[in-house]
C-alpha positions in Angstrom: -48.8 -46.4 -82.0 -47.1 -44.3 -80.3 -43.6 -45.4 -78.9 -42.9 -45.2 -75.6 -39.0 -43.1 -76.5 -41.5 -40.3 -77.8 -43.4 -41.0 -74.3 -40.2 -39.9 -72.6 -39.1 -37.6 -74.4 -42.3 -35.4 -75.1 -42.2 -35.4 -70.6 -38.5 -35.2 -71.0 -37.3 -32.7 -73.4 -40.2 -30.2 -71.0 -38.0 -30.7 -68.2 -34.9 -30.2 -70.0 -35.3 -27.0 -71.1 -37.4 -25.7 -67.6 -34.0 -26.7 -65.5 -31.7 -25.3 -68.4 -33.4 -21.8 -67.6 -34.2 -22.1 -63.8 -29.8 -22.3 -63.5 -29.9 -19.1 -66.1 -32.4 -17.5 -64.3 -31.4 -17.9 -60.9 -27.2 -17.0 -61.6 -26.3 -14.0 -59.7 -26.1 -11.1 -61.8 -23.0 -8.3 -62.0 -23.4 -6.7 -59.8 -24.4 -8.7 -57.0 -21.2 -10.0 -57.6 -19.8 -7.1 -57.4 -20.7 -6.7 -54.2 -19.9 -9.4 -53.1 -16.2 -9.3 -54.0 -16.8 -5.4 -51.7 -17.7 -7.4 -48.3 -15.0 -9.6 -48.9 -11.2 -8.6 -47.8 -10.2 -8.7 -51.1 -11.8 -7.5 -53.5 -9.3 -7.5 -56.5 -8.4 -11.5 -55.6 -12.0 -11.7 -55.8 -13.0 -9.7 -58.6 -10.5 -11.6 -60.8 -11.3 -15.1 -59.8 -14.4 -14.7 -61.4 -13.5 -13.2 -64.5 -10.9 -15.7 -64.4 -13.2 -18.5 -64.3 -15.7 -19.5 -67.5 -18.6 -21.0 -65.2 -19.2 -17.5 -63.5 -21.6 -16.1 -66.1 -24.0 -18.4 -65.0 -23.5 -19.9 -61.6 -25.8 -19.4 -58.9 -24.2 -19.1 -55.2 -23.8 -22.3 -54.8 -21.3 -21.9 -57.7 -19.6 -19.4 -57.1 -18.3 -21.1 -53.7 -17.8 -24.0 -55.8 -15.5 -21.1 -58.1 -13.9 -20.2 -55.0 -12.8 -23.4 -53.5 -11.9 -24.4 -56.2 -9.2 -21.7 -57.3 -8.4 -21.8 -53.9 -7.7 -26.1 -54.2 -5.7 -24.9 -58.0 -3.8 -22.5 -55.9 -2.6 -25.1 -53.1 -2.0 -28.1 -56.4 0.6 -26.1 -58.3 2.3 -24.9 -54.9 2.8 -28.1 -54.3 3.5 -29.8 -57.0 5.5 -26.9 -59.6 6.5 -24.3 -57.2 7.6 -25.7 -53.8 9.5 -28.6 -55.8 11.6 -26.0 -57.7 12.7 -23.3 -54.6 13.5 -26.8 -52.9 15.8 -27.9 -56.2 17.9 -24.4 -55.2 17.9 -24.1 -51.5 21.7 -25.0 -50.3 20.6 -24.0 -46.1 19.0 -26.8 -44.8 16.4 -25.3 -42.3 15.4 -23.6 -45.1 14.4 -26.3 -47.0 12.8 -28.3 -43.3 10.7 -25.1 -43.5 9.5 -25.3 -47.1 8.7 -29.3 -46.4 7.0 -28.7 -43.4 4.7 -25.7 -46.1 4.1 -28.7 -48.5 2.7 -30.9 -45.8 0.5 -28.8 -44.6 -1.1 -27.0 -47.6 -1.1 -30.9 -48.8 -3.3 -30.9 -45.9 -5.1 -27.8 -46.7 -5.4 -29.6 -50.2 -7.6 -32.0 -49.1 -9.6 -30.4 -46.4 -10.7 -28.1 -49.1 -11.5 -31.2 -51.4 -13.9 -32.2 -48.8 -15.5 -28.7 -48.0 -15.8 -28.4 -52.4 -17.6 -31.8 -52.0 -19.4 -30.4 -48.6 -20.2 -27.8 -50.3 -21.8 -29.5 -54.0 -23.8 -31.1 -51.0 -25.0 -27.6 -49.9 -23.7 -28.6 -46.3 -22.7 -25.2 -45.7 -21.9 -25.7 -42.1 -19.4 -29.2 -42.5 -18.1 -26.7 -45.6 -17.4 -23.5 -43.3 -15.9 -26.1 -40.9 -13.2 -27.9 -43.3 -12.1 -24.8 -45.0 -11.8 -22.9 -41.4 -9.6 -25.9 -41.1 -7.4 -25.4 -44.1 -6.7 -22.1 -43.1 -5.4 -22.8 -40.3 -3.3 -25.3 -41.6 -2.1 -22.2 -44.1 -1.1 -20.4 -40.6 0.9 -22.9 -39.7 3.0 -22.8 -43.3 2.7 -18.8 -43.0 4.4 -18.7 -39.7 7.0 -21.2 -40.8 9.3 -18.1 -42.0 8.2 -15.6 -38.5 11.5 -16.7 -36.6 13.6 -16.0 -39.3 14.8 -12.8 -41.5 14.3 -14.9 -44.5 11.1 -13.9 -46.3 9.2 -17.4 -47.2 10.1 -18.1 -50.5 6.2 -18.1 -51.2 4.7 -15.4 -49.1 2.4 -14.9 -51.5 0.2 -17.9 -51.3 -0.8 -18.2 -48.0 -2.3 -14.1 -48.2 -4.1 -15.6 -51.7 -5.7 -19.0 -49.6 -6.7 -16.9 -46.8 -8.3 -14.2 -49.3 -10.2 -17.4 -51.1 -11.5 -19.0 -47.5 -12.6 -15.2 -47.0 -15.0 -15.1 -50.5 -16.3 -18.2 -49.4 -17.3 -17.6 -46.2 -19.1 -13.9 -47.9 -20.8 -16.3 -49.8 -22.2 -18.3 -47.6 -23.1 -15.9 -45.7 -25.1 -14.5 -48.7 -27.2 -18.7 -49.0 -30.5 -18.7 -47.5 -30.4 -20.8 -45.4 
């Protein structure tokens, strides 16, 4: 007599193998990824972002979108948790401290928006993902403008440009996804 488990395994194993093959076969090839990076505003950022992520070789367009959003989330988290507190410890000017604390608040909000954009992308709700990424970009701009009226450079001047660059990469990828 054939057990129910062996019957299930006869059905399930081919489905698993097929789904694994399907995932890999839909992966974006290196030439296509290179063309996506050329469409972004920062080719080097795009290239290095995907080269640094182990998910890239098997990622389809949605996977690349998730990688770009998660890279942005990692950048903001590192900035909020590691960089800003260390800089605040050495700043003496109360106005500089206030500016940087405002940036921290802006980045916390942007991180939440990007987290929701990630969830929207994971469920393939691309209009919501773009709307949330755009909202995060606006919060990023608020931080970037904190130092507009001063003669001092922002101690985190590299972050706003990278955040925008990663958001633009996300936009480029969404434009490539057939809806």
